[in-house]
């Protein structure tokens, strides 16, 4: 970012109209310069802002500029970073462009300075990249993380359910119901996401209960040595960490299938 810049707190461009609506009074009468990764999004954003200012009859008092070519072009012109601090995310295998080497990002788990993305460290809800340092990732048994937009889902919403016990799943179901109640009148998409996960948790709970009943019935009759019941064979081995995107063991695919990290080979 540039020192003194206003962070609109957006995760996608569709949120820009809401930011303008809530902050246009504070922008009136000031020089406004917009910047983004490559200059395309801020071109659309600046056009929207100018239109809203025109509707309020104050466009002439609030000049709106944009950084041509975005931060990408700026760092090409100023390799030492110029006035830009931190790293610029780019949508290819480089992942980022650096200027002065300063680190402004923070690990989402421990808050240590960190600004390097990794294809295996994504939000377990939406699969957006999240900042997680090497230390925290190495100590994670499951590698499931939550982005800022879904931070309220932490320890309530998990992608891989087959590693949890009945007690764990019951607790998750309770927390998911509480989150659903909090979302009444809120985002329809978030409510749909929570409902789907709650149904998955309930389905996994029923599966475990059925397996327990079958095992108890088997224990009541004689069983030949080394012969497993059908219920026992169906229980998967869930101790291995898996890739959130393709669900393969993490040792086979440590995020190499995500986005622009995806291999070009077969």
GROMACS .gro file of C-alpha atoms in nm:
model
  266
    1UNK     CA    1   0.000   0.000   0.000
    2UNK     CA    2   0.096   0.365  -0.014
    3UNK     CA    3   0.152   0.535   0.321
    4UNK     CA    4  -0.164   0.717   0.425
    5UNK     CA    5  -0.387   0.538   0.173
    6UNK     CA    6  -0.743   0.450   0.277
    7UNK     CA    7  -0.817   0.078   0.285
    8UNK     CA    8  -1.179   0.034   0.169
    9UNK     CA    9  -1.189  -0.309   0.336
   10UNK     CA   10  -1.309  -0.479   0.017
   11UNK     CA   11  -1.260  -0.841  -0.084
   12UNK     CA   12  -1.404  -0.801  -0.435
   13UNK     CA   13  -1.491  -0.516  -0.670
   14UNK     CA   14  -1.867  -0.560  -0.628
   15UNK     CA   15  -1.833  -0.405  -0.282
   16UNK     CA   16  -1.709  -0.072  -0.424
   17UNK     CA   17  -2.057   0.085  -0.468
   18UNK     CA   18  -2.133   0.021  -0.102
   19UNK     CA   19  -1.805   0.184   0.004
   20UNK     CA   20  -1.877   0.487  -0.213
   21UNK     CA   21  -2.229   0.518  -0.072
   22UNK     CA   22  -2.101   0.509   0.287
   23UNK     CA   23  -1.798   0.736   0.236
   24UNK     CA   24  -1.873   0.978  -0.045
   25UNK     CA   25  -1.933   1.265   0.199
   26UNK     CA   26  -1.578   1.224   0.334
   27UNK     CA   27  -1.435   1.222  -0.020
   28UNK     CA   28  -1.607   1.539  -0.139
   29UNK     CA   29  -1.377   1.839  -0.183
   30UNK     CA   30  -1.059   1.627  -0.180
   31UNK     CA   31  -0.820   1.502  -0.446
   32UNK     CA   32  -0.887   1.129  -0.488
   33UNK     CA   33  -0.643   0.886  -0.652
   34UNK     CA   34  -0.738   0.523  -0.699
   35UNK     CA   35  -0.490   0.241  -0.756
   36UNK     CA   36  -0.513  -0.135  -0.801
   37UNK     CA   37  -0.300  -0.425  -0.920
   38UNK     CA   38  -0.296  -0.363  -1.294
   39UNK     CA   39  -0.510  -0.054  -1.348
   40UNK     CA   40  -0.825  -0.220  -1.483
   41UNK     CA   41  -1.042  -0.235  -1.173
   42UNK     CA   42  -0.960   0.119  -1.062
   43UNK     CA   43  -1.051   0.245  -1.409
   44UNK     CA   44  -1.403   0.110  -1.360
   45UNK     CA   45  -1.409   0.222  -0.998
   46UNK     CA   46  -1.306   0.578  -1.083
   47UNK     CA   47  -1.577   0.599  -1.352
   48UNK     CA   48  -1.837   0.490  -1.096
   49UNK     CA   49  -1.713   0.743  -0.840
   50UNK     CA   50  -1.717   1.028  -1.094
   51UNK     CA   51  -2.073   0.940  -1.189
   52UNK     CA   52  -2.187   0.949  -0.828
   53UNK     CA   53  -2.010   1.282  -0.771
   54UNK     CA   54  -2.177   1.419  -1.084
   55UNK     CA   55  -2.515   1.316  -0.948
   56UNK     CA   56  -2.436   1.513  -0.631
   57UNK     CA   57  -2.321   1.810  -0.841
   58UNK     CA   58  -1.975   1.815  -0.684
   59UNK     CA   59  -1.759   1.651  -0.952
   60UNK     CA   60  -1.563   1.971  -1.019
   61UNK     CA   61  -1.471   2.006  -0.649
   62UNK     CA   62  -1.352   1.645  -0.619
   63UNK     CA   63  -1.103   1.555  -0.893
   64UNK     CA   64  -1.061   1.177  -0.931
   65UNK     CA   65  -0.738   1.028  -1.065
   66UNK     CA   66  -0.616   0.674  -1.117
   67UNK     CA   67  -0.273   0.516  -1.132
   68UNK     CA   68  -0.224   0.423  -1.496
   69UNK     CA   69  -0.116   0.063  -1.529
   70UNK     CA   70  -0.168   0.009  -1.157
   71UNK     CA   71   0.097  -0.090  -0.906
   72UNK     CA   72   0.237  -0.336  -1.160
   73UNK     CA   73   0.345  -0.055  -1.395
   74UNK     CA   74   0.454   0.160  -1.101
   75UNK     CA   75   0.695  -0.105  -0.968
   76UNK     CA   76   0.834  -0.156  -1.316
   77UNK     CA   77   0.910   0.216  -1.323
   78UNK     CA   78   1.039   0.221  -0.965
   79UNK     CA   79   1.201  -0.118  -0.888
   80UNK     CA   80   1.306   0.004  -0.543
   81UNK     CA   81   0.938   0.043  -0.455
   82UNK     CA   82   0.921   0.422  -0.466
   83UNK     CA   83   0.642   0.521  -0.227
   84UNK     CA   84   0.483   0.176  -0.234
   85UNK     CA   85   0.524  -0.049   0.071
   86UNK     CA   86   0.496  -0.427   0.077
   87UNK     CA   87   0.428  -0.665  -0.212
   88UNK     CA   88   0.187  -0.641  -0.505
   89UNK     CA   89  -0.015  -0.955  -0.573
   90UNK     CA   90  -0.009  -1.057  -0.940
   91UNK     CA   91  -0.221  -1.322  -1.108
   92UNK     CA   92   0.050  -1.554  -1.243
   93UNK     CA   93   0.314  -1.792  -1.108
   94UNK     CA   94   0.524  -1.501  -0.979
   95UNK     CA   95   0.243  -1.444  -0.725
   96UNK     CA   96   0.385  -1.107  -0.625
   97UNK     CA   97   0.610  -0.816  -0.719
   98UNK     CA   98   0.829  -0.663  -0.452
   99UNK     CA   99   0.966  -0.315  -0.415
  100UNK     CA  100   1.162  -0.212  -0.107
  101UNK     CA  101   1.134  -0.555   0.056
  102UNK     CA  102   0.915  -0.434   0.342
  103UNK     CA  103   0.661  -0.680   0.482
  104UNK     CA  104   0.323  -0.533   0.576
  105UNK     CA  105   0.115  -0.852   0.573
  106UNK     CA  106   0.046  -1.065   0.879
  107UNK     CA  107   0.001  -1.437   0.932
  108UNK     CA  108  -0.368  -1.507   0.987
  109UNK     CA  109  -0.286  -1.757   1.263
  110UNK     CA  110  -0.014  -1.595   1.478
  111UNK     CA  111  -0.003  -1.236   1.340
  112UNK     CA  112   0.370  -1.257   1.270
  113UNK     CA  113   0.493  -1.047   0.973
  114UNK     CA  114   0.426  -1.254   0.660
  115UNK     CA  115   0.321  -1.174   0.304
  116UNK     CA  116   0.395  -1.485   0.098
  117UNK     CA  117   0.102  -1.679  -0.046
  118UNK     CA  118   0.106  -2.055  -0.098
  119UNK     CA  119  -0.134  -2.263  -0.307
  120UNK     CA  120  -0.189  -2.506  -0.020
  121UNK     CA  121  -0.296  -2.237   0.225
  122UNK     CA  122  -0.647  -2.132   0.133
  123UNK     CA  123  -0.973  -2.054   0.310
  124UNK     CA  124  -1.152  -2.379   0.386
  125UNK     CA  125  -1.484  -2.208   0.305
  126UNK     CA  126  -1.420  -2.021  -0.022
  127UNK     CA  127  -1.067  -2.141  -0.119
  128UNK     CA  128  -0.934  -1.785  -0.137
  129UNK     CA  129  -0.562  -1.757  -0.064
  130UNK     CA  130  -0.480  -1.671   0.297
  131UNK     CA  131  -0.157  -1.559   0.459
  132UNK     CA  132  -0.023  -1.836   0.685
  133UNK     CA  133   0.344  -1.847   0.782
  134UNK     CA  134   0.560  -2.158   0.744
  135UNK     CA  135   0.578  -2.213   1.121
  136UNK     CA  136   0.200  -2.218   1.167
  137UNK     CA  137   0.146  -2.432   0.859
  138UNK     CA  138   0.404  -2.686   0.971
  139UNK     CA  139   0.236  -2.716   1.310
  140UNK     CA  140  -0.115  -2.756   1.167
  141UNK     CA  141  -0.249  -3.110   1.170
  142UNK     CA  142  -0.527  -3.041   0.920
  143UNK     CA  143  -0.424  -2.729   0.724
  144UNK     CA  144  -0.771  -2.576   0.729
  145UNK     CA  145  -0.773  -2.196   0.751
  146UNK     CA  146  -1.024  -1.912   0.729
  147UNK     CA  147  -1.003  -1.587   0.532
  148UNK     CA  148  -1.102  -1.252   0.695
  149UNK     CA  149  -1.448  -1.267   0.534
  150UNK     CA  150  -1.513  -1.606   0.695
  151UNK     CA  151  -1.321  -1.555   1.019
  152UNK     CA  152  -1.644  -1.600   1.221
  153UNK     CA  153  -1.657  -1.958   1.089
  154UNK     CA  154  -1.326  -2.049   1.254
  155UNK     CA  155  -1.342  -2.381   1.440
  156UNK     CA  156  -1.706  -2.421   1.333
  157UNK     CA  157  -1.682  -2.480   0.959
  158UNK     CA  158  -1.449  -2.754   0.830
  159UNK     CA  159  -1.422  -2.906   0.483
  160UNK     CA  160  -1.299  -3.251   0.585
  161UNK     CA  161  -1.551  -3.396   0.830
  162UNK     CA  162  -1.442  -3.760   0.832
  163UNK     CA  163  -1.170  -3.695   1.089
  164UNK     CA  164  -1.412  -3.588   1.362
  165UNK     CA  165  -1.590  -3.788   1.630
  166UNK     CA  166  -1.962  -3.777   1.703
  167UNK     CA  167  -1.900  -3.537   1.992
  168UNK     CA  168  -1.697  -3.304   1.768
  169UNK     CA  169  -1.965  -3.307   1.499
  170UNK     CA  170  -2.243  -3.241   1.748
  171UNK     CA  171  -2.050  -2.940   1.873
  172UNK     CA  172  -1.996  -2.815   1.517
  173UNK     CA  173  -2.366  -2.855   1.439
  174UNK     CA  174  -2.456  -2.644   1.742
  175UNK     CA  175  -2.214  -2.367   1.644
  176UNK     CA  176  -2.335  -2.371   1.282
  177UNK     CA  177  -2.694  -2.326   1.400
  178UNK     CA  178  -2.583  -2.032   1.613
  179UNK     CA  179  -2.406  -1.875   1.316
  180UNK     CA  180  -2.717  -1.923   1.104
  181UNK     CA  181  -2.926  -1.739   1.362
  182UNK     CA  182  -2.676  -1.452   1.358
  183UNK     CA  183  -2.704  -1.428   0.979
  184UNK     CA  184  -3.083  -1.374   0.980
  185UNK     CA  185  -3.142  -1.067   0.763
  186UNK     CA  186  -2.784  -1.078   0.641
  187UNK     CA  187  -2.615  -1.226   0.336
  188UNK     CA  188  -2.822  -1.490   0.155
  189UNK     CA  189  -2.504  -1.655   0.023
  190UNK     CA  190  -2.358  -1.690   0.372
  191UNK     CA  191  -2.680  -1.845   0.500
  192UNK     CA  192  -2.682  -2.091   0.209
  193UNK     CA  193  -2.319  -2.181   0.279
  194UNK     CA  194  -2.391  -2.245   0.646
  195UNK     CA  195  -2.704  -2.451   0.572
  196UNK     CA  196  -2.515  -2.674   0.329
  197UNK     CA  197  -2.238  -2.735   0.579
  198UNK     CA  198  -2.488  -2.807   0.857
  199UNK     CA  199  -2.655  -3.070   0.636
  200UNK     CA  200  -2.313  -3.225   0.565
  201UNK     CA  201  -2.232  -3.237   0.935
  202UNK     CA  202  -2.567  -3.397   1.012
  203UNK     CA  203  -2.514  -3.653   0.735
  204UNK     CA  204  -2.169  -3.743   0.870
  205UNK     CA  205  -2.316  -3.773   1.219
  206UNK     CA  206  -2.579  -4.016   1.095
  207UNK     CA  207  -2.313  -4.218   0.916
  208UNK     CA  208  -2.105  -4.251   1.234
  209UNK     CA  209  -2.410  -4.349   1.438
  210UNK     CA  210  -2.503  -4.616   1.185
  211UNK     CA  211  -2.149  -4.754   1.194
  212UNK     CA  212  -2.156  -4.759   1.575
  213UNK     CA  213  -2.483  -4.952   1.576
  214UNK     CA  214  -2.347  -5.204   1.325
  215UNK     CA  215  -2.030  -5.250   1.530
  216UNK     CA  216  -2.230  -5.306   1.848
  217UNK     CA  217  -2.444  -5.565   1.672
  218UNK     CA  218  -2.134  -5.740   1.543
  219UNK     CA  219  -1.984  -5.751   1.892
  220UNK     CA  220  -2.286  -5.950   2.010
  221UNK     CA  221  -2.208  -6.243   1.782
  222UNK     CA  222  -1.900  -6.454   1.729
  223UNK     CA  223  -1.656  -6.305   1.479
  224UNK     CA  224  -1.374  -6.499   1.316
  225UNK     CA  225  -1.022  -6.372   1.401
  226UNK     CA  226  -0.886  -6.097   1.172
  227UNK     CA  227  -1.227  -6.061   1.005
  228UNK     CA  228  -1.346  -5.700   0.999
  229UNK     CA  229  -1.708  -5.601   0.992
  230UNK     CA  230  -1.841  -5.408   0.696
  231UNK     CA  231  -1.882  -5.101   0.916
  232UNK     CA  232  -1.519  -5.113   1.026
  233UNK     CA  233  -1.390  -5.136   0.670
  234UNK     CA  234  -1.593  -4.831   0.571
  235UNK     CA  235  -1.425  -4.606   0.829
  236UNK     CA  236  -1.157  -4.410   0.638
  237UNK     CA  237  -0.811  -4.331   0.763
  238UNK     CA  238  -0.832  -3.957   0.823
  239UNK     CA  239  -0.504  -3.878   0.994
  240UNK     CA  240  -0.329  -3.769   0.672
  241UNK     CA  241  -0.349  -3.400   0.589
  242UNK     CA  242  -0.514  -3.335   0.253
  243UNK     CA  243  -0.510  -3.060  -0.010
  244UNK     CA  244  -0.822  -2.845   0.030
  245UNK     CA  245  -0.859  -2.797  -0.348
  246UNK     CA  246  -0.822  -3.150  -0.489
  247UNK     CA  247  -0.845  -3.352  -0.163
  248UNK     CA  248  -0.534  -3.557  -0.239
  249UNK     CA  249  -0.286  -3.625   0.043
  250UNK     CA  250  -0.088  -3.306   0.103
  251UNK     CA  251   0.239  -3.494   0.044
  252UNK     CA  252   0.124  -3.560  -0.313
  253UNK     CA  253  -0.028  -3.217  -0.378
  254UNK     CA  254   0.086  -2.939  -0.144
  255UNK     CA  255  -0.135  -2.683  -0.316
  256UNK     CA  256   0.013  -2.748  -0.661
  257UNK     CA  257  -0.336  -2.773  -0.811
  258UNK     CA  258  -0.450  -2.423  -0.711
  259UNK     CA  259  -0.491  -2.152  -0.976
  260UNK     CA  260  -0.174  -2.041  -1.146
  261UNK     CA  261   0.036  -2.289  -0.943
  262UNK     CA  262  -0.136  -2.571  -1.127
  263UNK     CA  263   0.103  -2.786  -1.326
  264UNK     CA  264   0.078  -2.770  -1.703
  265UNK     CA  265   0.149  -3.142  -1.729
  266UNK     CA  266  -0.100  -3.432  -1.711
   0.00000   0.00000   0.00000
